[in-house]
Coordinates of C-alpha atoms and ligand atoms in Angstrom, one line a residue:
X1 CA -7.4 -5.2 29.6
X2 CA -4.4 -7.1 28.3
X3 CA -4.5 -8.1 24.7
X4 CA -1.5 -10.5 25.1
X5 CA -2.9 -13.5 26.6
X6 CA -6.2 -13.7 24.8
X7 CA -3.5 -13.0 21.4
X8 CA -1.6 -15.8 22.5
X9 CA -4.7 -17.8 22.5
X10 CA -5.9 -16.8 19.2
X11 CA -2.7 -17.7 17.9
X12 CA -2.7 -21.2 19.0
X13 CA -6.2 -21.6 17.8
X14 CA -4.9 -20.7 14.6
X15 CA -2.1 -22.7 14.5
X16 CA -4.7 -25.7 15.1
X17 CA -6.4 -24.6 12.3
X18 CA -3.9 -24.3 10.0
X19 CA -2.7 -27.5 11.0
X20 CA -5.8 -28.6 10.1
X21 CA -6.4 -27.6 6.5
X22 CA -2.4 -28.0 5.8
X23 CA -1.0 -25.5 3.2
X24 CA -2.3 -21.7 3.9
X25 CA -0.6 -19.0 1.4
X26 CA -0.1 -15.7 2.9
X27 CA 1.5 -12.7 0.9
X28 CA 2.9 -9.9 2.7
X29 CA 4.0 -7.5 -0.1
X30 CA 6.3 -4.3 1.0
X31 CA 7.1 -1.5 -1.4
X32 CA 9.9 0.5 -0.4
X33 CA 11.6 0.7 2.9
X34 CA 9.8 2.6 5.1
X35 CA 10.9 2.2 8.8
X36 CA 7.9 1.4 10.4
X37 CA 6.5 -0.6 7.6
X38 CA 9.4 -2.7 7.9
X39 CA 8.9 -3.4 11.7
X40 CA 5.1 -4.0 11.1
X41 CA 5.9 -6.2 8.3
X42 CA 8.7 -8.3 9.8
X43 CA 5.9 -8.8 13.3
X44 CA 3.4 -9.6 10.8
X45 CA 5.4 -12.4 9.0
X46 CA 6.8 -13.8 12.0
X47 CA 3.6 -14.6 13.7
X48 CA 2.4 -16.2 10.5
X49 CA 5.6 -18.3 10.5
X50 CA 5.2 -19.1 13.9
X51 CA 1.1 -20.2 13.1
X52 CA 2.2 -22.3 10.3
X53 CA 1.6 -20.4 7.1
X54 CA 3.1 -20.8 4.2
X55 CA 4.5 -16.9 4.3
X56 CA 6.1 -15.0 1.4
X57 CA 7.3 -12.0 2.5
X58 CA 7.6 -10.0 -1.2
X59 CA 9.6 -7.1 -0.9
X60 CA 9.6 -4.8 -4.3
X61 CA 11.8 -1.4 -4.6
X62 CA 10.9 1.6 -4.2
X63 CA 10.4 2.6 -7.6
X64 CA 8.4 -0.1 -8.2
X65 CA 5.0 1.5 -11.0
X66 CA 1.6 1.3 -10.3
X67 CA 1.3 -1.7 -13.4
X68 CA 4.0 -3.2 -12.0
X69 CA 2.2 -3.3 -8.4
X70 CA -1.4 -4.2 -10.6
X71 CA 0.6 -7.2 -12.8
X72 CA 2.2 -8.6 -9.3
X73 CA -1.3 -8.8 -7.6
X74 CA -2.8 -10.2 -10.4
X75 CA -0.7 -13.0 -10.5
X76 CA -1.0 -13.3 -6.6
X77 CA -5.1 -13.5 -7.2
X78 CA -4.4 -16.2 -9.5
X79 CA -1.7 -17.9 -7.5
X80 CA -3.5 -21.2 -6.0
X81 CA -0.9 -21.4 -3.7
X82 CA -2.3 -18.0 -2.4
X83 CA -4.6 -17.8 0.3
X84 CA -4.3 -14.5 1.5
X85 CA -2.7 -10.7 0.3
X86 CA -1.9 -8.0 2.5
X87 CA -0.4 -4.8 0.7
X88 CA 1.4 -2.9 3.3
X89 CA 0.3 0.8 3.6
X90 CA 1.5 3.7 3.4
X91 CA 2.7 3.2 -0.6
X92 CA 5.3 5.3 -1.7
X93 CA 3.4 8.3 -2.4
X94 CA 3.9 7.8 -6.5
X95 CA 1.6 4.9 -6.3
X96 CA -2.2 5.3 -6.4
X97 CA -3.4 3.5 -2.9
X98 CA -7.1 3.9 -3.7
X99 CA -6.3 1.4 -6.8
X100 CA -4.2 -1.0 -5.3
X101 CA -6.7 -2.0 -2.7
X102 CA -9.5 -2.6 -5.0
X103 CA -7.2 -4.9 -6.8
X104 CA -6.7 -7.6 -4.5
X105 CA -9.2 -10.1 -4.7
X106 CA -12.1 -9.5 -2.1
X107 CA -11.6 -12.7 -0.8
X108 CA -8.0 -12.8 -0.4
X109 CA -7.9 -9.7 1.1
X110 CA -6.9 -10.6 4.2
X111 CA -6.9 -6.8 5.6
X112 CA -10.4 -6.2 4.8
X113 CA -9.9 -3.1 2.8
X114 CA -11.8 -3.8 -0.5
X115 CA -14.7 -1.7 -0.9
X116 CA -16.7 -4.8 -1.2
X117 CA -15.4 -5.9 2.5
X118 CA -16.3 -2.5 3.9
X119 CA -19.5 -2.8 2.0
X120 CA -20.7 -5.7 3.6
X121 CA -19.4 -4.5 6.7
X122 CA -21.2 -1.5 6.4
X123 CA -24.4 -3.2 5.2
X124 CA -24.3 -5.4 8.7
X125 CA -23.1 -8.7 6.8
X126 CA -19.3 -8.3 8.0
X127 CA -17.5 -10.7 5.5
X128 CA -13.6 -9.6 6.1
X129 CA -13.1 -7.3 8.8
X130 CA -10.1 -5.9 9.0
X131 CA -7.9 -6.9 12.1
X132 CA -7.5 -3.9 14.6
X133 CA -11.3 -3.3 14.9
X134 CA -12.1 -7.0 15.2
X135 CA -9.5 -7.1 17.6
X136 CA -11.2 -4.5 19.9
X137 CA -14.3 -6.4 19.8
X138 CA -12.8 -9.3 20.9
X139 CA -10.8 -7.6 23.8
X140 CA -14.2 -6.4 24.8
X141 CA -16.4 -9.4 24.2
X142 CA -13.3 -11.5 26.3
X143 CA -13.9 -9.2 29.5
X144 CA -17.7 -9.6 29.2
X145 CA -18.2 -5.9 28.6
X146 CA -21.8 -5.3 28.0
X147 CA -22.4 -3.1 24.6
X148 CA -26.0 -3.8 24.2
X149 CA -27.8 -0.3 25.2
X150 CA -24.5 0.9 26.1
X151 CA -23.0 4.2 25.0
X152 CA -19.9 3.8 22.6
X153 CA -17.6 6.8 22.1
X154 CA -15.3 6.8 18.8
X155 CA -12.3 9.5 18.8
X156 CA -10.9 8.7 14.5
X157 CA -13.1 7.9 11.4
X158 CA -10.0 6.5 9.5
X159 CA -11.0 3.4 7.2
X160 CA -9.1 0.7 9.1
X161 CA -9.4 1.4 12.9
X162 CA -12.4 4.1 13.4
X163 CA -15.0 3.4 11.0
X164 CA -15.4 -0.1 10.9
X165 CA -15.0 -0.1 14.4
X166 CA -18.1 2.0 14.7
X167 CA -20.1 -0.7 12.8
X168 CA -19.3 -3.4 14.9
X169 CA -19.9 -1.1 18.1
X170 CA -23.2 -0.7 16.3
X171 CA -24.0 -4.2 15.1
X172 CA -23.6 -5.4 18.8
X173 CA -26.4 -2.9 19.3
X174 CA -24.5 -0.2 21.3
X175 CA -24.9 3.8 20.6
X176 CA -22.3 5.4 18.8
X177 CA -20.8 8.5 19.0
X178 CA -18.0 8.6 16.3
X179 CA -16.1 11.8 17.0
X180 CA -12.8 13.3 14.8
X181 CA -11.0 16.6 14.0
X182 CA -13.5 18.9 13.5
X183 CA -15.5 17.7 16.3
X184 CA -16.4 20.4 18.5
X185 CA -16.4 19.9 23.1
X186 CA -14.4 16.7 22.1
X187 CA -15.0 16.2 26.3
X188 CA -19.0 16.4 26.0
X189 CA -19.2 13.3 24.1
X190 CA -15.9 11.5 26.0
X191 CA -17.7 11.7 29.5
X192 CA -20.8 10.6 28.2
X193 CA -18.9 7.1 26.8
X194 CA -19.4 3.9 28.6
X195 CA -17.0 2.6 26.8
X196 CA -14.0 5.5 25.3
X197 CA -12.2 4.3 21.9
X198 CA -9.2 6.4 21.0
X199 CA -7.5 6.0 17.6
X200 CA -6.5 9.0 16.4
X201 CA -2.6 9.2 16.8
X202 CA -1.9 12.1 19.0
X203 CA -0.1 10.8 22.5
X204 CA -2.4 11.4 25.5
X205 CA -5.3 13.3 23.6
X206 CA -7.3 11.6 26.2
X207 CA -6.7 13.0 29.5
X208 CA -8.0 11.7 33.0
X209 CA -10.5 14.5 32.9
X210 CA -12.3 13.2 30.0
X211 CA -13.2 10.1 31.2
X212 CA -16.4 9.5 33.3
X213 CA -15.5 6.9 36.3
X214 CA -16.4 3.3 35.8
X215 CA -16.3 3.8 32.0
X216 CA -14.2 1.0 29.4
X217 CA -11.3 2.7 28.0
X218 CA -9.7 1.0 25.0
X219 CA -6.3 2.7 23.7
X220 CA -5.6 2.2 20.0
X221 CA -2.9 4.6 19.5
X222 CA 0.2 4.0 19.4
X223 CA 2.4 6.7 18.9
X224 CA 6.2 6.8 19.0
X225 CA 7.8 9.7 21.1
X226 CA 11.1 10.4 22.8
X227 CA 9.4 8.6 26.1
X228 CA 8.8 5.4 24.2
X229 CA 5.8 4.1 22.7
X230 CA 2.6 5.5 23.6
X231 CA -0.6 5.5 23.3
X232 CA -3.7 8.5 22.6
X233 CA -4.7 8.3 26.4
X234 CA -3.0 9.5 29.1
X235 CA -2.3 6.2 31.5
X236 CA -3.6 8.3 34.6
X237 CA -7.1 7.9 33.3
X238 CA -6.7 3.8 34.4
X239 CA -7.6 5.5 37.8
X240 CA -11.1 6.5 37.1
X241 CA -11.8 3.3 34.5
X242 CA -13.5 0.4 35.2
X243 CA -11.0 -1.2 32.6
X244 CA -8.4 0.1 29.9
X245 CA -6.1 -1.0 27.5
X246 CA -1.9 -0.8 27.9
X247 CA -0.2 0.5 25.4
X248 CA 2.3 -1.3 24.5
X249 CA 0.5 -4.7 24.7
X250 CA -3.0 -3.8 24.5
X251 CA -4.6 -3.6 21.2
X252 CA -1.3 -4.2 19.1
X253 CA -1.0 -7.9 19.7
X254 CA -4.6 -8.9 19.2
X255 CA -4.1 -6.8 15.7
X256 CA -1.9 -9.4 14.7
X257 CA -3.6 -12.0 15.9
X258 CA -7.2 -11.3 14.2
X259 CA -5.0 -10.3 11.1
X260 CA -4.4 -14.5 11.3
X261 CA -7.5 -15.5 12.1
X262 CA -9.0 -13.6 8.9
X263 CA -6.2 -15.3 7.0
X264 CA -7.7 -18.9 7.8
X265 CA -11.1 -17.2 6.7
X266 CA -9.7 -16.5 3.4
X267 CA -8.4 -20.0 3.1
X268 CA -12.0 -21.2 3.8
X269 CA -13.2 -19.3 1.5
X270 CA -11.1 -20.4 -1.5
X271 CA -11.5 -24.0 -0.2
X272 CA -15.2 -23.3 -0.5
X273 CA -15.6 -24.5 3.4
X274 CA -17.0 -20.9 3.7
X275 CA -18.8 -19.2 0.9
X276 CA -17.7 -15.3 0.0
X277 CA -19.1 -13.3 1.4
X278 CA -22.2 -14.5 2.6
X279 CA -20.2 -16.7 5.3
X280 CA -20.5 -15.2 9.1
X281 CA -24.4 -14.7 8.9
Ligands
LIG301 P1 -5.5 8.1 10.9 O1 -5.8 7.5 9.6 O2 -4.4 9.2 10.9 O3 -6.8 8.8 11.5 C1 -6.8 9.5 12.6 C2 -8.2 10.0 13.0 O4 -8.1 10.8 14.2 C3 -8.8 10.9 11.9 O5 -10.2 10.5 11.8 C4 -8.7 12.3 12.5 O6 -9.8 13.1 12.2 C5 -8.8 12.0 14.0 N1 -8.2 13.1 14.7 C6 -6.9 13.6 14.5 N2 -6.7 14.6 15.5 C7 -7.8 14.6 16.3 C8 -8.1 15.4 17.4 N3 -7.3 16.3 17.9 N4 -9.3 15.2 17.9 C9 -10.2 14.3 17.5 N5 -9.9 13.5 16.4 C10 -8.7 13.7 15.8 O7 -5.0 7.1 12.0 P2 -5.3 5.5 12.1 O8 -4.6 4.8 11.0 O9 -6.8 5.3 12.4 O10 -4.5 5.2 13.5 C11 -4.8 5.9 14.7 C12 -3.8 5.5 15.7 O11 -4.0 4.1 15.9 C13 -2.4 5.7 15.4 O12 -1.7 6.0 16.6 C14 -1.9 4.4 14.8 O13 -0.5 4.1 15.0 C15 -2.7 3.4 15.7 N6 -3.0 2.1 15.2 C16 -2.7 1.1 16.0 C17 -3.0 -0.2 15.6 C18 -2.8 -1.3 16.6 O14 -2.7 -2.4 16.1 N7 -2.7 -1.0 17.9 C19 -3.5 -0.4 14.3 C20 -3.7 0.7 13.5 C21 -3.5 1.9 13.9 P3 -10.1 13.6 10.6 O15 -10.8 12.4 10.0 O16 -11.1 14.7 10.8 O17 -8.8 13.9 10.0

């Protein structure tokens, strides 16, 4: 299950639609100059540029405060040449993350990390999902994988790939196993998945052993070793699949892409085309 090509058609849908409404305001802010953040960033922007938005790509030091970080989103929230806010994560470990993300407006929180965004999520009403676990559910939904009945296996409950993936899992009416560290016979509930989500950030946790033949594997890992970039499952385990994920090129570029589609959402919503939050029911 490649993720590029449906991406690439996300993308140009998006750049239709921004076409459409005209100006969209997207905010990328970066504190500090972590390596990876820096990579995700620079992808990030790019693919906006390349959609159309009107990108700022804010970069603050290091030693940026926490009220200096508060006073700089609450200008963004005001900003009506703002659409949409992402905050890049990890902060530099001085700033208080918890607050930062319940201080971007809800509806120009284009990563879907408010509390009220995973409220409504959680309460079955997704408003702003954020992108990697709406980009899973679009990789599946493209290759017609049936979740209804079916038996959903979780490896991660982290707040922006496992557990909102496990409400969507559930909302499309499969059963869900969400599984983490402390879980105990990780394999018990692995070969009992029809469909086998890793996102955990350990290379190959999954191994070929732990997958029951004919089930969906999708790979959300992505790990950097000496060996490259790879994902939580060990690529042998595409033998006994029905379908998997690559890594690279599986979920990572539909991340990006859904992370532009909720950006148009955002827009709606300030242009009132959509009402927040009570739009996708
Ligand atoms: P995270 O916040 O570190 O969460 C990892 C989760 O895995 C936790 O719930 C943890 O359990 C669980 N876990 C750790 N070791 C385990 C083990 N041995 N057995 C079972 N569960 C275990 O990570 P994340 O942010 O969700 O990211 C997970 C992976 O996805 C990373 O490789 C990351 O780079 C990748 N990722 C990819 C994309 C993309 O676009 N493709 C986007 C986001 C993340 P506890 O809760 O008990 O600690």
């Amino acid at each position: 299950m490649k993720g590029k090509p449906l991406a690439d058609r996300i993308r140009a849908e998006v750049a239709e639609e921004v076409r459409a409404i005209g100006h969209i305001g997207l905010v990328t802010v970066l504190v500090g100059d972590d390596p990876a953040s820096e990579v995700y960033i620079r992808l990030k922007h790019k693919a906006a540029v390349e959609a159309g938005f009107d990108a700022t790509d804010l970069r603050l030091p290091t030693e940026t405060t926490q009220q200096e970080l508060l006073d700089e989103l609450a200008e963004l929230n005001e900003s009506d040449d703002v659409d949409a806010i992402l905050v890049q994560l990890p902060l530099p470990s001085h700033l208080d993350e918890e607050q930062v993300i319940r201080a971007v407006s809800p509806a120009k929180d284009v990563d879907g990390f408010h509390p009220m965004n995973a409220g409504e999520l959680y309460l079955g009403r997704p408003a702003i999902v954020s992108a990697t676990p709406r980009g899973v559910m679009a990789l599946l939904e493209e290759h017609q994988v049936e979740l209804d009945g079916a038996r959903a296996v979780v490896i991660g409950r982290s707040d922006i790939v496992g557990k909102p993936l496990s409400h969507l899992l559930q909302q499309a009416n499969a059963t869900v196993t969400l599984c983490h560290s402390h879980t105990r016979d990780l394999e018990r509930h692995t070969l009992d998945a029809d469909v086998l989500v890793a996102a955990v950030g350990v290379p190959a946790l999954v191994t070929p052993d732990m997958v029951k033949t004919g089930a969906v594997v999708v790979d959300v890992g992505m790990n950097r070793t000496e060996a490259g970039l790879v994902g939580d499952v060990d690529p042998g385990a595409a033998e006994l699949a029905a379908a998997m994920t690559p890594v690279p090129g599986g979920v990572g570029p539909m991340t990006i892409a859904c992370l532009l589609q909720n950006a148009v959402r955002c827009a709606r919503y300030r242009r009132g085309d959509l009402v927040y939050p009570a739009s996708s029911r």
